[in-house]
């Protein structure tokens, strides 16, 4: 690997400079990405390994980040359930799964068959990267995946999935367990195809009260993390939206604890402990500010990260589509120089 600083930090080492990559770094803020999207739909892009490789590499060439993340979407795994997802642009599921009869109609296909294009994309990305930087694969966490399946779209209140959890905890637990099995197989296939690290996105865990998260969700996420760590690549767990859940994230068997923007990184390190590797956590909308502010805030995050065993710089969530690519490059350069 020509640049292994990200992998070294995942292992708890301290590279010569802080490694950085950005969630959604291959996306709408890049004009070269928009040029690709002008020719194909999002659904087709996710299923075209050649185009996935092209857009995965775009931020490597433009920004100089220390890791690539596979271009895909957490919901393509629904192909293994026989569930159709449309992106309008947010995901929409025409027939949400909310009853036992709905669950019984799911197909549960081997993801290596149903999502074969994902693994082809991994191989295409690895070939195109030529070991310049590591490639990160990913999936949604069981609760986040289930939330989309039950709600049928992005939600603010999570009425349906919470109702299922509180009113039918047995069915909720059954669905979480089955999805955990599916996601383990899905990530295993990504590792077999060649990814160098994995990230689990629990984007909607913050919708839950801490006690409910601990009772109904944490055991399944912990089982996923424990199984995936056996695959031999570093694992990052990113839980978004409720700083009160960070202590539970720290209990998970993941190599790296991802931190969102809702808590100062120094405070986050106090919560998870200085022996842990952390990733994060600049507010992505800070990149809409002037260059001097971006530099100041980036240096502050780097300084705070020195208190952890190791630190991977990232945003506290995905980069905004309104970000100037030149500012994103400034961020990368500032982190590397800090």
XYZ file of C-alpha atoms in Angstrom:
338
model
C 0.000 0.000 0.000
C 1.578 3.296 -1.082
C -0.297 5.241 1.620
C -1.253 3.110 4.603
C -1.692 5.906 7.162
C -5.430 5.236 7.485
C -4.904 1.522 8.166
C -2.110 2.245 10.619
C -4.366 4.611 12.556
C -7.127 1.984 12.583
C -4.639 -0.339 14.268
C -3.917 2.250 16.947
C -0.650 3.539 15.522
C 0.272 7.200 15.060
C 1.223 7.941 11.423
C 3.452 10.906 10.608
C 0.356 12.942 9.735
C -3.295 12.548 10.708
C -5.125 10.536 8.024
C -8.332 11.952 6.604
C -11.222 10.773 4.467
C -14.716 12.246 4.179
C -18.069 10.553 4.402
C -19.846 10.968 1.032
C -16.552 12.121 -0.433
C -17.679 10.757 -3.811
C -20.829 12.754 -4.345
C -22.808 15.693 -5.616
C -20.393 18.459 -4.559
C -17.931 17.249 -7.227
C -18.589 18.463 -10.788
C -17.068 15.289 -12.220
C -19.575 13.240 -10.222
C -22.445 15.370 -11.458
C -21.224 14.802 -15.018
C -21.512 11.036 -14.519
C -24.941 11.357 -12.897
C -26.177 13.425 -15.818
C -25.854 10.276 -17.929
C -27.245 7.594 -15.600
C -29.712 7.258 -12.723
C -28.504 6.717 -9.180
C -29.841 3.150 -9.302
C -27.877 2.399 -12.477
C -24.750 4.021 -11.125
C -24.833 1.767 -8.048
C -25.114 -1.273 -10.324
C -22.385 -0.322 -12.827
C -19.014 -1.498 -11.433
C -17.077 0.541 -13.994
C -18.857 3.754 -13.032
C -18.648 2.936 -9.309
C -14.892 2.691 -9.686
C -14.761 5.944 -11.637
C -16.623 7.973 -9.024
C -14.918 6.225 -6.088
C -11.573 7.473 -7.387
C -12.683 11.034 -8.162
C -11.991 12.443 -4.658
C -8.706 10.537 -4.455
C -7.459 12.425 -7.483
C -8.934 15.805 -6.548
C -8.618 15.959 -2.748
C -5.680 13.745 -1.805
C -7.570 11.885 0.929
C -5.979 8.877 2.615
C -8.717 6.322 1.923
C -11.356 5.621 -0.690
C -14.854 4.500 0.205
C -16.770 2.305 -2.176
C -19.468 4.194 -4.042
C -22.735 2.434 -3.249
C -25.726 2.852 -0.941
C -26.635 1.068 2.280
C -29.997 0.061 0.806
C -28.765 -1.928 -2.189
C -28.703 -4.840 0.245
C -32.507 -4.859 -0.070
C -31.977 -6.657 -3.383
C -31.260 -9.678 -1.178
C -34.752 -9.333 0.313
C -36.613 -8.851 -2.958
C -37.533 -5.312 -1.844
C -37.596 -2.590 -4.484
C -36.067 0.780 -3.569
C -36.388 3.942 -5.646
C -34.259 7.031 -5.083
C -36.304 10.204 -5.650
C -33.615 11.359 -4.630
C -34.182 10.065 -1.084
C -34.960 6.340 -0.845
C -38.592 5.254 -1.116
C -39.876 1.706 -0.564
C -43.274 1.166 -2.149
C -44.267 -1.680 0.194
C -42.836 -1.184 3.693
C -42.431 -4.259 5.894
C -44.497 -3.823 9.068
C -46.238 -7.126 9.885
C -45.288 -10.748 10.314
C -46.972 -11.500 6.988
C -44.772 -8.852 5.363
C -41.687 -10.459 6.894
C -42.751 -13.887 5.651
C -42.846 -12.529 2.083
C -39.202 -11.444 2.164
C -36.940 -13.585 0.004
C -33.624 -13.675 1.963
C -31.368 -14.343 -1.020
C -27.617 -14.837 -0.533
C -26.248 -11.271 -0.904
C -23.281 -12.551 -2.897
C -25.818 -13.541 -5.533
C -28.327 -10.695 -5.190
C -25.685 -7.964 -4.809
C -23.071 -9.409 -7.142
C -22.546 -5.959 -8.699
C -21.304 -4.615 -5.347
C -18.514 -7.165 -5.238
C -17.703 -6.537 -8.884
C -17.461 -2.835 -8.005
C -15.065 -3.618 -5.141
C -12.804 -5.523 -7.519
C -12.978 -2.727 -10.090
C -12.118 -0.131 -7.445
C -9.179 -2.136 -6.159
C -7.809 -2.546 -9.668
C -8.197 1.167 -10.396
C -6.682 2.243 -7.079
C -3.594 0.084 -7.662
C -2.844 0.153 -3.919
C -2.565 3.943 -3.793
C -4.828 4.116 -0.728
C -7.034 1.597 1.106
C -10.631 0.926 0.058
C -13.400 1.063 2.674
C -16.531 -1.054 2.288
C -19.656 -0.508 4.341
C -23.204 -1.350 5.309
C -25.989 0.132 7.373
C -26.316 -1.105 10.945
C -29.239 -3.443 11.678
C -31.450 -0.727 13.199
C -30.802 1.798 10.445
C -31.463 -0.843 7.803
C -34.642 -1.954 9.540
C -35.817 1.645 9.925
C -35.821 2.169 6.170
C -37.505 -1.191 5.637
C -40.308 -0.410 8.094
C -40.753 3.334 7.547
C -40.507 3.059 3.779
C -38.580 6.324 3.513
C -36.439 8.745 5.473
C -38.294 9.642 8.664
C -38.132 12.306 11.338
C -40.241 10.615 14.000
C -39.695 6.896 13.233
C -43.258 6.218 14.239
C -43.616 2.832 12.570
C -40.332 1.249 13.607
C -40.708 2.500 17.192
C -44.268 1.185 17.294
C -42.980 -2.186 16.140
C -40.242 -2.149 18.776
C -42.584 -1.227 21.635
C -45.747 -3.106 20.609
C -44.269 -6.227 19.020
C -40.784 -6.600 20.508
C -40.636 -10.272 19.512
C -41.166 -9.489 15.829
C -38.821 -6.517 16.050
C -36.101 -8.717 17.549
C -36.689 -11.419 14.938
C -36.282 -8.905 12.112
C -33.181 -7.396 13.691
C -31.626 -10.829 14.067
C -32.338 -11.838 10.473
C -31.006 -8.540 9.143
C -27.871 -8.924 11.261
C -27.232 -12.322 9.669
C -27.755 -10.823 6.220
C -25.420 -7.893 6.875
C -22.693 -10.193 8.189
C -22.844 -12.166 4.940
C -22.949 -8.950 2.910
C -19.794 -7.601 4.547
C -18.053 -10.950 4.326
C -18.512 -10.784 0.575
C -17.000 -7.299 0.457
C -13.914 -8.491 2.313
C -13.597 -11.508 0.039
C -13.787 -9.126 -2.927
C -10.911 -7.072 -1.543
C -11.934 -4.144 0.715
C -9.253 -3.143 3.220
C -11.561 -1.858 5.973
C -15.264 -1.626 6.789
C -17.574 0.991 8.265
C -20.995 0.290 9.778
C -23.328 3.286 9.566
C -25.943 3.504 12.319
C -27.368 6.702 10.898
C -30.715 6.551 12.717
C -29.722 5.168 16.121
C -30.038 8.688 17.506
C -33.827 8.400 17.140
C -33.867 6.118 20.191
C -33.659 6.833 23.891
C -30.480 5.355 25.396
C -32.327 2.669 27.431
C -34.288 1.531 24.373
C -31.133 1.440 22.279
C -29.337 -0.642 24.866
C -32.197 -3.143 25.222
C -33.411 -3.542 21.672
C -30.538 -2.563 19.367
C -27.124 -2.827 20.966
C -27.036 -6.657 21.185
C -27.597 -6.991 17.429
C -25.065 -4.330 16.485
C -22.554 -5.875 18.874
C -23.062 -9.290 17.258
C -22.536 -7.773 13.823
C -19.329 -6.067 14.914
C -17.985 -9.171 16.645
C -18.607 -11.337 13.589
C -17.125 -8.813 11.160
C -13.934 -8.347 13.171
C -13.207 -12.010 12.499
C -12.847 -11.144 8.798
C -9.424 -9.638 9.464
C -9.915 -6.017 8.382
C -10.388 -2.933 10.594
C -13.967 -2.052 11.524
C -15.345 1.446 12.189
C -18.699 1.895 13.909
C -20.322 5.276 13.274
C -23.417 6.053 15.353
C -25.091 9.338 14.500
C -27.440 11.731 16.180
C -27.357 11.210 19.943
C -24.184 11.880 21.895
C -25.720 9.947 24.808
C -25.238 6.756 22.784
C -21.491 7.272 22.419
C -20.698 5.351 25.598
C -22.593 2.371 24.183
C -20.674 2.647 20.913
C -17.472 2.437 22.919
C -18.619 -0.911 24.337
C -18.929 -2.414 20.858
C -16.210 -4.730 19.500
C -15.149 -2.297 16.767
C -11.603 -1.098 16.101
C -12.579 2.549 15.634
C -15.343 4.614 17.235
C -16.832 7.125 14.813
C -17.926 10.401 16.414
C -20.558 12.706 14.921
C -20.643 16.491 15.260
C -23.049 16.576 18.237
C -20.230 16.391 20.801
C -16.800 17.980 21.048
C -14.099 15.489 20.123
C -12.207 16.088 23.371
C -15.351 15.276 25.343
C -15.978 12.246 23.142
C -12.514 10.919 23.977
C -13.305 11.354 27.673
C -16.419 9.222 27.128
C -14.882 6.410 25.081
C -11.507 6.467 26.822
C -8.076 7.579 25.601
C -7.138 3.990 24.732
C -9.649 3.917 21.869
C -9.109 4.947 18.248
C -11.587 7.653 17.222
C -12.776 9.042 13.904
C -14.340 12.447 13.336
C -15.813 14.933 13.763
C -15.957 18.357 12.071
C -19.483 19.645 11.392
C -19.778 19.224 7.591
C -21.529 22.576 7.261
C -18.442 24.312 8.623
C -17.068 23.774 5.108
C -19.587 26.343 3.875
C -17.753 28.973 5.925
C -14.714 31.056 4.969
C -11.307 29.371 4.541
C -9.889 30.815 7.767
C -12.742 29.289 9.775
C -12.272 25.894 8.111
C -8.555 25.938 8.896
C -9.138 26.979 12.512
C -11.792 24.374 13.178
C -9.807 21.613 11.446
C -6.722 22.328 13.514
C -8.805 22.275 16.696
C -10.178 18.821 15.840
C -6.689 17.523 15.061
C -5.411 18.896 18.373
C -8.258 17.280 20.295
C -7.645 13.979 18.527
C -4.110 13.781 19.891
C -5.581 12.738 23.244
C -6.840 9.468 21.755
C -4.757 6.385 21.052
C -5.060 7.318 17.374
C -7.261 9.637 15.344
C -8.695 9.523 11.838
C -10.025 12.891 10.750
C -13.473 12.905 9.201
C -16.610 14.984 9.160
C -19.321 14.426 11.733
C -21.627 13.316 8.908
C -21.587 13.318 5.102
C -20.162 16.267 3.195
C -22.771 18.758 2.004
C -23.537 18.871 -1.709
C -23.080 22.665 -1.492
C -19.401 22.362 -0.527
C -16.810 23.986 -2.775
C -14.312 21.245 -3.760
C -11.499 23.754 -3.263
C -12.530 24.118 0.384
C -12.602 20.331 0.755
C -9.040 20.247 -0.597
C -8.081 23.009 1.830
C -9.444 20.883 4.662
C -7.361 17.868 3.620
C -4.209 19.946 3.284
C -4.802 21.626 6.647
C -5.259 18.296 8.438
C -2.121 16.892 6.834
C -0.116 19.957 7.851
C -1.516 20.318 11.375
